Amino acid sequence: MPPVAERTLDLRADFPILDRAPGAGPLVYLDSGATSQKPRVVLDALDEHLRRHNANVHRGVYPLAQEADAAFESARRRIAALTGAEPGSTIFTKNATEAINLVAYAWGRANIGPGDAVLITQMEHHANIVPWQILCAERGAALRYLELDQRGELSLTALEAELARGDVRLVAFAHVSNVLGTINPVAEMTARIRAAGAVSLIDGAQAVPQLPVDVTAIGADFYAWTGHKALGPTGIGVLHGNSELLEQMPPFLTGGDMIASVDFDGASWNELPFKFEAGTPPIAEAVGLAAAADYLSSITMERVREHELALTEYMLEGLAGVPGLRVVGPPEASCRGALASFTIDGLHPHDIAEILGRDGVCVRAGHHCAQPLMRCLGVGATARASLGVYNERADIDALIGSLQRSRGIFGL
Ligand SMILES: Cc1ncc(COP(=O)(O)O)c(C=O)c1O
């Protein structure tokens, strides 16, 4: 195998925004965990669709409307293919948050009651906490949290012990943590959950942009992700569901397009996936996300992961050389996604992010929508550098240089 440096990707030129310099130096974008930048093929696909093929879908019979229908359903097939899913059970939502809420409302309200428990984990994003808090409070059910170990990882034995209590109806957990970077053993978890007769939901918001994901092999009942972190536009999320469960579930949002027929005193529902897509769907956004899926598929997600893993190793080495810096989560790059959340003794994460920003280095600071996890870690906030396919070693060098300068500014 060639050395790591020769195996890395060189995609920076595909991303026009990276030519900008909003700070003192060239743009060093290390906030892909919040949202990714977009390659030219995605920008062009959006432009071409809106300029030449724009019409509403599932209602027009004229040729332009048929072009829009074809573009939208082709987008669904290509997006489903990225994650090994069936297009018929691939539902478009607004984002990952809405996809999780869909399950909490439609499946949860029909299936969770007093005496039942929903199990989530201490590493969840608020999007995978609050919908379950509300559901459990409303239905008189218990919400329990799987604890993390010292490395920021989950224990399969602890999962089995929770499932053995006999009351868990649903387990919801992240594929990749947006703070710790931890990659969870999702297939091993879904196998145990299924064996216990419970339903699984995976929050794949951070996984789909950076790992080969095959939702069929993973075997989750529900798998949610979001387009804007995976090189696509904002305004579109994806829920892959077990079609048997989706068939049984009542609708989530109601109105146009999700019905088969409506009379004065009732309505019947459309077939999957349209039953869960009320109103005009995100048409141009689906076309843009499909262009992103094609782009990632042409590189292959295996190469994306290889590239980002090599950069993560390089970043962890660099961060280890900054005095007083502590990275949270598993220490080995191979156990984590392409991000590092950290604190530096004597420097507030917001100060770090602001000083880095002046140098053109974009990192995020705060609780990362994971306040319960912050409490487990015993910190109020961290700074987080998260990578994308377009990053290269020079970006990491800029990060480390800027962190060293920040320490200097504060006399450390
Ligand atoms: C792990 C995780 N889950 C869910 C979300 C929510 O994604 P969205 O805001 O696109 O719904 C995020 C976004 O930061 C995330 O990192």
Short mmCIF file of C-alpha atoms and ligand atoms in Angstrom, two decimals, residues 33 95-97 125 127 176 178 203 205-206 226 228-229, ligand 1:
data_model
loop_
_atom_site.label_atom_id
_atom_site.label_comp_id
_atom_site.label_asym_id
_atom_site.label_seq_id
_atom_site.Cartn_x
_atom_site.Cartn_y
_atom_site.Cartn_z
CA GLY A 33 -19.58 18.61 11.71
CA ASN A 95 -33.42 17.47 8.36
CA ALA A 96 -32.30 14.70 10.74
CA THR A 97 -34.17 16.42 13.59
CA HIS A 125 -27.34 15.30 20.26
CA ALA A 127 -32.19 16.10 18.35
CA VAL A 176 -20.99 8.67 15.27
CA ASN A 178 -20.72 14.79 17.14
CA ASP A 203 -28.97 8.97 14.26
CA ALA A 205 -26.18 12.66 10.92
CA GLN A 206 -22.40 12.50 11.46
CA THR A 226 -29.27 15.11 7.16
CA HIS A 228 -26.38 19.54 4.59
CA LYS A 229 -23.62 17.71 6.45
C1 LIG B 1 -25.26 13.71 15.82
C2 LIG B 1 -26.22 14.72 15.29
N1 LIG B 1 -27.52 14.42 15.26
C3 LIG B 1 -28.44 15.25 14.77
C4 LIG B 1 -28.07 16.49 14.30
C5 LIG B 1 -29.14 17.41 13.79
O1 LIG B 1 -29.01 17.66 12.43
P1 LIG B 1 -30.01 18.71 11.76
O2 LIG B 1 -29.81 20.00 12.50
O3 LIG B 1 -29.60 18.80 10.35
O4 LIG B 1 -31.38 18.17 11.96
C6 LIG B 1 -26.73 16.87 14.33
C7 LIG B 1 -26.32 18.21 13.87
O5 LIG B 1 -25.41 18.81 14.38
C8 LIG B 1 -25.78 15.95 14.82
O6 LIG B 1 -24.48 16.26 14.87
#
